[in-house]
Every structure is written in C-alpha cells, then in structure tokens.
Amino acid sequence: MISSRNIKSIDFYRKIPRDLTEASISGAGLSIIAALAMMFLFGMELSNYLSVSTSTSVIVDKSSDGDFLRIDFNISFPALSCEFASVDVSDVLGTNRLNITKTVRKFSIDRNMKGTGSEFHSGPVAHAIKHGDEADEEYAEGSVPLTSHNFERVSHQYPILVVNFFAPWCYWSNRLKPSWERAAKIIRERYDPEIDGRILSGKVDCTEQPELCRRNHIQGYPSIRIFRKGTDLREDHGHHEHESYYGNRDTESLVKMMEELVAPIPVESEKHVSSTDNSTDNIKRPAPSSGGCRIEGFVRVKKVPGSLIISAHSGAHSFDTSEMNMSHVISHLSFGRKISPRVMSDAKRLIPHLGGSHDRLNGRAFINQRDIGANVTIEHYLQIVKTEVITRGSHKLVEEYEYTAHSSLVQSLHIPVAKFHFELSPMQVLITENSKSFSHFITNVCAIIGGVFTVAGILDSILYNTFRLMKKVELGKNI
C-alpha cells in the first residue's frame, strides 16, 4: 500500500518553511515589475490571438462562375443622341454583338448631364429599310425649304409638319430625296396647304442650317421628324417634343404615313387630335428630347480579350464625323457579380485595401474639348485580375474583379467611338484567413508566465548576492 510519505517524495514543488525565507526590497520591486510584465505580455498575446491574419498567394485562375463575365456600367454622353447610341461587344474569338438592347437602358440628358425625361425606348430592331427606285427619274420639288427664320412660324401654322433633315453629301439622304419630293408633291396636291391646311412637308439642309439641326438634336442623316401643333411647347425640362419616323422610305410608304397623320384631323382644325391608328406604332417613336444620352445596364462577355464599344450606329443613316463628340462621364464601371455593402464591409475587416480598384473609373470624366481636332475616339485599356477571399472553414466570402485602367484620346479615320478594351489575367489573387490554435495561445501564455517568473528570479538572485557581497566588504574594512 502506497503511503502519503511515498507520495510526498515525488513532489516537484517542495515548500521551504517561511521561517527560512527572507524578504527584500529588491525582491518586492522585481515582483511588481514581473507582474506588470506578465500582464502586458498576456494582453499582447490575447490581442494577437483575437486579431485576423491573412496570407496572399497568386494561383492559376480556377473560376467557379462559368465562362462568362458580367460588365455593369453607367456612362453619360452629353453629345451623343439616344436615337443612335449603340452598345456593341466583340472579342478575339470572333464574337460580334451589335446594338444590345435587352439589358441596356437609355435616358436622354442635356449637356449638363441632367435628365430630360423618362427612359428612351429604341423600339424593335427594324428590317432593312425600303427605298424607292426613282433615282434616275425626273421629279418636281414638292417639299418646302425651311430655315431658322421660318421654321417656328411654319410649325405653329400647320397641325402636322413633317420635315426631312438631310445633308447633300449623305448617301442615304440622296437615296431618300426622289421619294421624299414625290411623296411631298402628292400630299400637297391632296391636302393643299392653302385650302386644307392640315399638313405640310418640309426639308432642312443641315449643311446650311446647322444651328436649326442642332436645336432639334439631329445627329444622323436623313432624319424625318414629325411635329404636331400644340406639342412644341417647352413644358418639361424646356425641350420640344416630337416624333421620329423609322419606316420605309419609298414614295408609297411615305404617302401612307402622312395620310395616317392627317386622317384624324378635321379640315380647318386648329387643335391637335391624337391619332388612334396604331398601324405605324413601330415606325413612329418619340424623338429624343435632348442631344445627350445616359446609358446604363450590363452585358455578359466571354472571359477572353475583347471590347465594349459605344458609338452612333444606324443601317440607314450617315453621320458627320467632324461633328461627333464622344466625350463621356463614367458614373460606374465594374466587372463580375455585384457585391452587397455588408459583404464588402466584412471583407474589408480582413483586408482593408480590398475593393479599392473594382470601380477605379467611377466618377472620371473624359472630355474632348476639340483641342486635338475632330474624329476623336476615346479608348480605355483595362487589365482585370480576379481576387477571392477565403475565410476559416474554406468559406468563400468575396469573389471580385479589380482592374487597372489607362485611357487615351486618339484621332480616327472612322466614326468616333468610346471603346473599352478589357483583358483578364490568367492568374488570380487568393487571400486566405489564417486560423489560430487555442492550444498555441495557451502554450504562449504559459511560456510568458514561466519565462518572466524565471528571469525575475535570476535577477533577484543576482541583486541579492551582490548586496550581500558589498555588505561583507564594508564589514571587512571596518574591522
């Protein structure tokens, strides 16, 4: 049977009787210092245990979000009409998507970036516009030339004024001219402006009347506008309201369109009566109320080098490239899924600098002040790198795309555009939250306590023996 005496023999911490110990001032001071040191080091170790540490590595991109990348954008063009604004996407694999409308919205704005109405609807994609074949035939002038001096008077005089804004150098304007003049002559004969007075066909040469065309936001030629008496008042945002015609341009189609406009209006009527015939809804739409456009939405592109292009585009209009100005302000441009503010806040708890480059171009303005001339294309070169943040337990917290941007203004021989070249890096940045072991924390705490206690004991012993030796020396001198 094991006795208590045998158990006591294995005691590692044998006690010295209190009568055999001696307290000293130096020992008391070292004890206080040691206690304070233990508390300070314990606090540092606890803070380190509770803090978050991460490790960063660069690996080959192993994206789990498919082969497509989402691009969100909100860009304002103060000098590009929504009527012709087109969003296109192309890439090195041959993908070429023109005039994307399903996920893109357009809003007319003025030159000060202020909205001038509700969303601008481009309408369905039109078929190839039909033109007349009377180019080589003789025809009489049937439309009335309009200038900045008589335009306002004429538009207030007739319930319906249909105007062809054209440019003599334009191919499409020259193709329209014979059909337009024939249609105008037929309408003039059927609805005499002096007797009937319900409709008048006019024309404006934009090379001779640039200010009049600019006031009516004409950017493509030819543009056929329909002005209704009573709707030209500057009520909302101080802009005229009128319609654009996008239908066929042969004589028969033009005459049919004008007759449908006249039909609901009584002879000698002085009031505008809205047409109830919906047969031309797809070819007549409200014209833009101002000369600028804010384009917002998103597109999905393949994860290969490509371009997002915004330009003026039409299959039946010509553009004066010397008058095109692709200046723009980027309110938002980002890649990948949208990240909620709460998730981004949690991610920044781990990595404070995260998210600083995922919308690098936000709020930037790129304005062509005509200092380098006309035909200026504004290009942006974007290099995109994917960043993933992995928390403890291999949980993916954030998956975002950050990018660098370099921009330039270059003169072009073609129609000026705003072009965003993008290229994804084959590598990705992986940020992982490092987990900390509680046993490691306890081990460090024990090491702190034991180490400080031991060092303090050694120092106390050195001081105690030094003082004793000094006292002995003094006693020896006195003897």
CSV table of N, CA and C in Angstrom, one decimal, residues 79-204:
chain,number,residue,atom,x,y,z
A,79,ALA,N,-23.1,64.5,-75.7
A,79,ALA,CA,-23.3,64.9,-77.1
A,79,ALA,C,-23.6,63.8,-78.0
A,80,LEU,N,-24.1,62.7,-77.5
A,80,LEU,CA,-24.5,61.5,-78.3
A,80,LEU,C,-26.0,61.2,-78.1
A,81,SER,N,-26.7,61.3,-79.1
A,81,SER,CA,-28.2,61.1,-79.0
A,81,SER,C,-28.6,59.7,-78.7
A,82,CYS,N,-29.6,59.5,-77.9
A,82,CYS,CA,-30.0,58.1,-77.6
A,82,CYS,C,-30.6,57.5,-78.8
A,83,GLU,N,-31.0,58.3,-79.8
A,83,GLU,CA,-31.6,57.8,-81.0
A,83,GLU,C,-30.7,56.8,-81.8
A,84,PHE,N,-29.4,57.2,-81.7
A,84,PHE,CA,-28.4,56.4,-82.5
A,84,PHE,C,-27.4,55.7,-81.6
A,85,ALA,N,-27.4,55.9,-80.3
A,85,ALA,CA,-26.4,55.3,-79.4
A,85,ALA,C,-26.6,53.8,-79.4
A,86,SER,N,-25.4,53.1,-79.6
A,86,SER,CA,-25.4,51.6,-79.7
A,86,SER,C,-24.3,51.1,-78.9
A,87,VAL,N,-24.7,50.0,-78.1
A,87,VAL,CA,-23.7,49.3,-77.3
A,87,VAL,C,-23.4,48.0,-78.0
A,88,ASP,N,-22.1,47.8,-78.3
A,88,ASP,CA,-21.6,46.6,-79.1
A,88,ASP,C,-20.6,45.9,-78.2
A,89,VAL,N,-20.4,44.6,-78.5
A,89,VAL,CA,-19.4,43.8,-77.8
A,89,VAL,C,-18.7,42.9,-78.9
A,90,SER,N,-17.4,42.8,-78.8
A,90,SER,CA,-16.6,42.0,-79.7
A,90,SER,C,-15.5,41.3,-78.9
A,91,ASP,N,-15.0,40.2,-79.4
A,91,ASP,CA,-13.8,39.6,-78.7
A,91,ASP,C,-12.9,38.9,-79.7
A,92,VAL,N,-11.8,38.4,-79.3
A,92,VAL,CA,-10.8,37.8,-80.2
A,92,VAL,C,-11.3,36.4,-80.7
A,93,LEU,N,-12.4,35.8,-80.2
A,93,LEU,CA,-12.9,34.6,-80.7
A,93,LEU,C,-13.9,34.8,-81.9
A,94,GLY,N,-14.1,36.0,-82.2
A,94,GLY,CA,-15.0,36.3,-83.3
A,94,GLY,C,-16.4,36.7,-82.9
A,95,THR,N,-16.7,36.8,-81.6
A,95,THR,CA,-18.0,37.2,-81.2
A,95,THR,C,-18.2,38.7,-81.5
A,96,ASN,N,-19.3,39.0,-82.1
A,96,ASN,CA,-19.6,40.4,-82.5
A,96,ASN,C,-21.1,40.7,-82.3
A,97,ARG,N,-21.5,41.2,-81.2
A,97,ARG,CA,-22.9,41.5,-80.9
A,97,ARG,C,-23.1,43.0,-81.0
A,98,LEU,N,-24.0,43.4,-81.9
A,98,LEU,CA,-24.3,44.8,-82.2
A,98,LEU,C,-25.6,45.3,-81.6
A,99,ASN,N,-25.6,46.5,-81.1
A,99,ASN,CA,-26.8,47.2,-80.6
A,99,ASN,C,-27.5,46.4,-79.6
A,100,ILE,N,-26.9,46.0,-78.5
A,100,ILE,CA,-27.5,45.3,-77.4
A,100,ILE,C,-28.5,46.1,-76.7
A,101,THR,N,-29.8,45.6,-76.6
A,101,THR,CA,-30.9,46.4,-76.0
A,101,THR,C,-31.6,45.7,-74.9
A,102,LYS,N,-31.5,44.4,-74.8
A,102,LYS,CA,-32.2,43.7,-73.8
A,102,LYS,C,-31.8,44.0,-72.4
A,103,THR,N,-30.5,44.3,-72.1
A,103,THR,CA,-30.1,44.5,-70.8
A,103,THR,C,-29.5,46.0,-70.6
A,104,VAL,N,-29.9,46.8,-71.6
A,104,VAL,CA,-29.3,48.2,-71.6
A,104,VAL,C,-30.5,49.2,-71.7
A,105,ARG,N,-30.4,50.2,-70.9
A,105,ARG,CA,-31.4,51.3,-70.8
A,105,ARG,C,-30.8,52.6,-71.2
A,106,LYS,N,-31.6,53.5,-71.8
A,106,LYS,CA,-31.1,54.8,-72.3
A,106,LYS,C,-32.0,55.9,-71.7
A,107,PHE,N,-31.4,57.0,-71.3
A,107,PHE,CA,-32.1,58.1,-70.8
A,107,PHE,C,-31.5,59.4,-71.4
A,108,SER,N,-32.4,60.2,-72.0
A,108,SER,CA,-32.0,61.5,-72.6
A,108,SER,C,-31.5,62.4,-71.5
A,109,ILE,N,-30.4,63.1,-71.8
A,109,ILE,CA,-29.8,64.1,-70.9
A,109,ILE,C,-29.4,65.3,-71.7
A,110,ASP,N,-29.2,66.4,-71.0
A,110,ASP,CA,-28.8,67.6,-71.6
A,110,ASP,C,-27.2,67.7,-71.5
A,111,ARG,N,-26.7,68.8,-71.9
A,111,ARG,CA,-25.2,69.0,-71.9
A,111,ARG,C,-24.7,69.1,-70.5
A,112,ASN,N,-25.6,69.3,-69.5
A,112,ASN,CA,-25.2,69.4,-68.1
A,112,ASN,C,-25.4,68.1,-67.4
A,113,MET,N,-25.6,67.1,-68.1
A,113,MET,CA,-25.8,65.7,-67.5
A,113,MET,C,-27.1,65.6,-66.8
A,114,LYS,N,-28.1,66.5,-66.9
A,114,LYS,CA,-29.3,66.4,-66.2
A,114,LYS,C,-30.4,65.7,-67.1
A,115,GLY,N,-31.1,64.8,-66.5
A,115,GLY,CA,-32.1,64.0,-67.2
A,115,GLY,C,-33.2,64.9,-67.8
A,116,THR,N,-33.7,64.6,-68.9
A,116,THR,CA,-34.8,65.4,-69.6
A,116,THR,C,-36.0,64.6,-69.9
A,117,GLY,N,-36.2,63.6,-69.1
A,117,GLY,CA,-37.5,62.8,-69.3
A,117,GLY,C,-37.3,61.4,-68.9
A,118,SER,N,-38.3,60.5,-69.3
A,118,SER,CA,-38.2,59.1,-68.9
A,118,SER,C,-37.3,58.4,-69.8
A,119,GLU,N,-37.3,57.1,-69.7
A,119,GLU,CA,-36.4,56.2,-70.5
A,119,GLU,C,-36.7,56.3,-72.0
A,120,PHE,N,-35.7,56.4,-72.8
A,120,PHE,CA,-35.8,56.4,-74.2
A,120,PHE,C,-35.9,55.0,-74.7
A,121,HIS,N,-37.0,54.7,-75.4
A,121,HIS,CA,-37.1,53.3,-76.0
A,121,HIS,C,-36.8,53.3,-77.5
A,122,SER,N,-35.8,52.5,-77.8
A,122,SER,CA,-35.4,52.5,-79.2
A,122,SER,C,-36.4,51.7,-80.1
A,123,GLY,N,-37.3,50.9,-79.5
A,123,GLY,CA,-38.2,50.1,-80.3
A,123,GLY,C,-37.6,48.9,-80.8
A,124,PRO,N,-38.4,48.0,-81.5
A,124,PRO,CA,-37.8,46.8,-82.1
A,124,PRO,C,-36.8,47.1,-83.2
A,125,VAL,N,-35.9,46.1,-83.4
A,125,VAL,CA,-35.0,46.3,-84.5
A,125,VAL,C,-35.7,46.2,-85.8
A,126,ALA,N,-35.5,47.2,-86.6
A,126,ALA,CA,-36.2,47.4,-87.8
A,126,ALA,C,-35.6,46.5,-88.9
A,127,HIS,N,-36.5,46.1,-89.9
A,127,HIS,CA,-36.0,45.3,-91.0
A,127,HIS,C,-35.2,46.3,-91.9
A,128,ALA,N,-34.6,45.8,-93.0
A,128,ALA,CA,-33.9,46.7,-93.9
A,128,ALA,C,-34.9,47.7,-94.5
A,129,ILE,N,-34.6,49.0,-94.4
A,129,ILE,CA,-35.5,50.0,-94.8
A,129,ILE,C,-35.6,50.0,-96.3
A,130,LYS,N,-36.8,50.1,-96.8
A,130,LYS,CA,-37.0,50.1,-98.3
A,130,LYS,C,-36.9,51.5,-98.8
A,131,HIS,N,-36.2,51.6,-99.9
A,131,HIS,CA,-36.1,52.9,-100.6
A,131,HIS,C,-36.8,52.8,-102.0
A,132,GLY,N,-37.1,54.0,-102.5
A,132,GLY,CA,-37.7,54.0,-103.9
A,132,GLY,C,-36.6,53.8,-104.9
A,133,ASP,N,-37.1,53.5,-106.1
A,133,ASP,CA,-36.2,53.3,-107.3
A,133,ASP,C,-36.3,54.4,-108.3
A,134,GLU,N,-36.6,55.6,-107.8
A,134,GLU,CA,-36.9,56.7,-108.8
A,134,GLU,C,-35.6,57.6,-108.9
A,135,ALA,N,-34.5,57.1,-108.5
A,135,ALA,CA,-33.3,58.0,-108.5
A,135,ALA,C,-33.0,58.6,-109.9
A,136,ASP,N,-33.2,57.8,-110.9
A,136,ASP,CA,-32.9,58.3,-112.3
A,136,ASP,C,-34.1,59.0,-113.0
A,137,GLU,N,-35.2,59.0,-112.3
A,137,GLU,CA,-36.4,59.6,-112.9
A,137,GLU,C,-36.4,61.1,-112.5
A,138,GLU,N,-37.1,61.9,-113.4
A,138,GLU,CA,-37.3,63.3,-113.1
A,138,GLU,C,-38.4,63.5,-112.0
A,139,TYR,N,-38.2,64.4,-111.2
A,139,TYR,CA,-39.2,64.7,-110.2
A,139,TYR,C,-39.2,66.2,-109.9
A,140,ALA,N,-40.4,66.6,-109.4
A,140,ALA,CA,-40.6,68.0,-109.1
A,140,ALA,C,-40.4,68.2,-107.6
A,141,GLU,N,-39.9,69.4,-107.2
A,141,GLU,CA,-39.8,69.7,-105.8
A,141,GLU,C,-41.1,69.8,-105.2
A,142,GLY,N,-41.4,69.0,-104.2
A,142,GLY,CA,-42.7,69.1,-103.5
A,142,GLY,C,-42.7,69.6,-102.1
A,143,SER,N,-41.5,69.5,-101.4
A,143,SER,CA,-41.4,70.0,-100.1
A,143,SER,C,-40.9,71.4,-100.0
A,144,VAL,N,-41.2,72.0,-98.8
A,144,VAL,CA,-40.9,73.4,-98.6
A,144,VAL,C,-39.6,73.6,-97.9
A,145,PRO,N,-38.6,74.3,-98.5
A,145,PRO,CA,-37.4,74.5,-97.7
A,145,PRO,C,-37.6,75.3,-96.5
A,146,LEU,N,-37.1,74.9,-95.4
A,146,LEU,CA,-37.2,75.6,-94.1
A,146,LEU,C,-35.9,76.0,-93.6
A,147,THR,N,-35.9,77.2,-92.9
A,147,THR,CA,-34.7,77.8,-92.4
A,147,THR,C,-35.0,78.2,-90.9
A,148,SER,N,-34.0,78.6,-90.2
A,148,SER,CA,-34.2,79.0,-88.8
A,148,SER,C,-35.1,80.2,-88.7
A,149,HIS,N,-35.3,81.0,-89.8
A,149,HIS,CA,-36.1,82.2,-89.8
A,149,HIS,C,-37.6,81.8,-89.9
A,150,ASN,N,-38.0,80.8,-90.7
A,150,ASN,CA,-39.4,80.5,-90.9
A,150,ASN,C,-39.8,79.2,-90.2
A,151,PHE,N,-38.9,78.5,-89.6
A,151,PHE,CA,-39.3,77.2,-89.0
A,151,PHE,C,-40.3,77.3,-87.9
A,152,GLU,N,-40.1,78.2,-87.0
A,152,GLU,CA,-41.1,78.3,-85.8
A,152,GLU,C,-42.4,78.8,-86.3
A,153,ARG,N,-42.5,79.7,-87.3
A,153,ARG,CA,-43.8,80.1,-87.8
A,153,ARG,C,-44.5,79.0,-88.5
A,154,VAL,N,-43.8,78.2,-89.3
A,154,VAL,CA,-44.5,77.2,-90.1
A,154,VAL,C,-44.9,76.1,-89.1
A,155,SER,N,-44.1,75.7,-88.1
A,155,SER,CA,-44.5,74.7,-87.2
A,155,SER,C,-45.7,75.0,-86.3
A,156,HIS,N,-46.0,76.3,-86.2
A,156,HIS,CA,-47.2,76.8,-85.4
A,156,HIS,C,-48.4,77.0,-86.4
A,157,GLN,N,-48.1,77.0,-87.7
A,157,GLN,CA,-49.2,77.2,-88.6
A,157,GLN,C,-50.0,76.0,-89.0
A,158,TYR,N,-49.3,74.8,-89.1
A,158,TYR,CA,-49.9,73.6,-89.5
A,158,TYR,C,-50.0,72.6,-88.4
A,159,PRO,N,-51.2,71.9,-88.3
A,159,PRO,CA,-51.3,70.8,-87.3
A,159,PRO,C,-50.2,69.8,-87.4
A,160,ILE,N,-49.9,69.4,-88.6
A,160,ILE,CA,-48.8,68.4,-88.8
A,160,ILE,C,-47.7,69.0,-89.8
A,161,LEU,N,-46.5,68.9,-89.3
A,161,LEU,CA,-45.4,69.3,-90.1
A,161,LEU,C,-44.4,68.2,-90.1
A,162,VAL,N,-44.1,67.6,-91.3
A,162,VAL,CA,-43.2,66.5,-91.5
A,162,VAL,C,-42.0,67.0,-92.2
A,163,VAL,N,-40.8,66.9,-91.5
A,163,VAL,CA,-39.6,67.5,-92.0
A,163,VAL,C,-38.5,66.5,-92.3
A,164,ASN,N,-37.8,66.6,-93.4
A,164,ASN,CA,-36.7,65.8,-93.7
A,164,ASN,C,-35.4,66.6,-93.5
A,165,PHE,N,-34.7,66.3,-92.4
A,165,PHE,CA,-33.4,66.9,-92.1
A,165,PHE,C,-32.3,66.1,-92.9
A,166,PHE,N,-31.6,66.7,-93.8
A,166,PHE,CA,-30.7,66.0,-94.7
A,166,PHE,C,-29.4,66.7,-94.9
A,167,ALA,N,-28.5,66.0,-95.5
A,167,ALA,CA,-27.2,66.6,-95.8
A,167,ALA,C,-26.9,66.2,-97.3
A,168,PRO,N,-26.5,67.1,-98.2
A,168,PRO,CA,-26.3,66.8,-99.6
A,168,PRO,C,-25.2,65.8,-99.8
A,169,TRP,N,-24.2,65.7,-98.9
A,169,TRP,CA,-23.2,64.7,-99.1
A,169,TRP,C,-23.5,63.3,-98.7
A,170,CYS,N,-24.7,63.2,-98.1
A,170,CYS,CA,-25.1,61.9,-97.5
A,170,CYS,C,-25.7,60.9,-98.5
A,171,TYR,N,-25.2,59.7,-98.5
A,171,TYR,CA,-25.7,58.7,-99.5
A,171,TYR,C,-27.2,58.4,-99.2
A,172,TRP,N,-27.5,58.2,-98.0
A,172,TRP,CA,-28.9,57.9,-97.6
A,172,TRP,C,-29.8,59.1,-97.9
A,173,SER,N,-29.4,60.3,-97.7
A,173,SER,CA,-30.2,61.5,-98.0
A,173,SER,C,-30.5,61.6,-99.5
A,174,ASN,N,-29.5,61.2,-100.3
A,174,ASN,CA,-29.7,61.3,-101.8
A,174,ASN,C,-30.6,60.2,-102.2
A,175,ARG,N,-30.6,59.0,-101.5
A,175,ARG,CA,-31.5,58.0,-101.9
A,175,ARG,C,-32.9,58.3,-101.5
A,176,LEU,N,-33.1,59.0,-100.4
A,176,LEU,CA,-34.4,59.4,-100.0
A,176,LEU,C,-35.0,60.6,-100.8
A,177,LYS,N,-34.2,61.4,-101.3
A,177,LYS,CA,-34.6,62.7,-101.9
A,177,LYS,C,-35.7,62.5,-103.0
A,178,PRO,N,-35.6,61.6,-104.0
A,178,PRO,CA,-36.6,61.5,-105.0
A,178,PRO,C,-37.9,61.0,-104.4
A,179,SER,N,-37.9,60.0,-103.6
A,179,SER,CA,-39.1,59.5,-103.0
A,179,SER,C,-39.8,60.6,-102.1
A,180,TRP,N,-39.0,61.3,-101.4
A,180,TRP,CA,-39.5,62.4,-100.5
A,180,TRP,C,-40.2,63.5,-101.3
A,181,GLU,N,-39.6,63.9,-102.3
A,181,GLU,CA,-40.1,65.0,-103.1
A,181,GLU,C,-41.4,64.6,-103.8
A,182,ARG,N,-41.4,63.3,-104.3
A,182,ARG,CA,-42.6,62.8,-105.0
A,182,ARG,C,-43.8,62.7,-103.9
A,183,ALA,N,-43.4,62.1,-102.7
A,183,ALA,CA,-44.5,62.0,-101.7
A,183,ALA,C,-45.0,63.4,-101.3
A,184,ALA,N,-44.1,64.3,-101.1
A,184,ALA,CA,-44.5,65.7,-100.7
A,184,ALA,C,-45.4,66.3,-101.8
A,185,LYS,N,-45.1,66.1,-103.0
A,185,LYS,CA,-45.9,66.6,-104.1
A,185,LYS,C,-47.3,66.0,-104.1
A,186,ILE,N,-47.4,64.7,-103.9
A,186,ILE,CA,-48.7,64.0,-103.8
A,186,ILE,C,-49.5,64.5,-102.6
A,187,ILE,N,-48.9,64.7,-101.5
A,187,ILE,CA,-49.6,65.2,-100.3
A,187,ILE,C,-50.0,66.6,-100.5
A,188,ARG,N,-49.2,67.4,-101.2
A,188,ARG,CA,-49.5,68.8,-101.5
A,188,ARG,C,-50.7,68.9,-102.4
A,189,GLU,N,-50.8,68.0,-103.3
A,189,GLU,CA,-52.0,68.0,-104.2
A,189,GLU,C,-53.2,67.5,-103.5
A,190,ARG,N,-53.1,66.5,-102.7
A,190,ARG,CA,-54.3,66.0,-102.0
A,190,ARG,C,-54.8,66.9,-100.8
A,191,TYR,N,-53.8,67.5,-100.1
A,191,TYR,CA,-54.1,68.3,-99.0
A,191,TYR,C,-53.4,69.7,-99.2
A,192,ASP,N,-54.0,70.5,-100.0
A,192,ASP,CA,-53.5,71.8,-100.3
A,192,ASP,C,-53.2,72.6,-99.1
A,193,PRO,N,-52.0,73.1,-98.8
A,193,PRO,CA,-51.7,73.8,-97.6
A,193,PRO,C,-52.5,75.1,-97.5
A,194,GLU,N,-52.9,75.7,-98.6
A,194,GLU,CA,-53.6,77.0,-98.6
A,194,GLU,C,-55.1,76.7,-98.3
A,195,ILE,N,-55.6,75.6,-98.8
A,195,ILE,CA,-57.1,75.3,-98.7
A,195,ILE,C,-57.3,74.4,-97.5
A,196,ASP,N,-56.7,73.2,-97.5
A,196,ASP,CA,-56.9,72.2,-96.5
A,196,ASP,C,-56.2,72.6,-95.2
A,197,GLY,N,-54.9,72.9,-95.3
A,197,GLY,CA,-54.1,73.4,-94.2
A,197,GLY,C,-53.9,72.5,-93.0
A,198,ARG,N,-53.9,71.2,-93.3
A,198,ARG,CA,-53.7,70.2,-92.2
A,198,ARG,C,-52.3,69.7,-92.1
A,199,ILE,N,-51.6,69.7,-93.2
A,199,ILE,CA,-50.2,69.1,-93.2
A,199,ILE,C,-49.4,69.8,-94.2
A,200,LEU,N,-48.1,69.8,-93.9
A,200,LEU,CA,-47.1,70.4,-94.8
A,200,LEU,C,-45.8,69.5,-94.7
A,201,SER,N,-45.2,69.3,-95.8
A,201,SER,CA,-43.9,68.6,-95.9
A,201,SER,C,-42.8,69.6,-96.1
A,202,GLY,N,-41.8,69.5,-95.3
A,202,GLY,CA,-40.7,70.4,-95.4
A,202,GLY,C,-39.3,69.7,-95.4
A,203,LYS,N,-38.3,70.5,-95.6
A,203,LYS,CA,-36.9,69.9,-95.7
A,203,LYS,C,-36.0,71.0,-95.1
A,204,VAL,N,-34.9,70.5,-94.5
A,204,VAL,CA,-33.9,71.3,-93.9
A,204,VAL,C,-32.5,70.8,-94.3
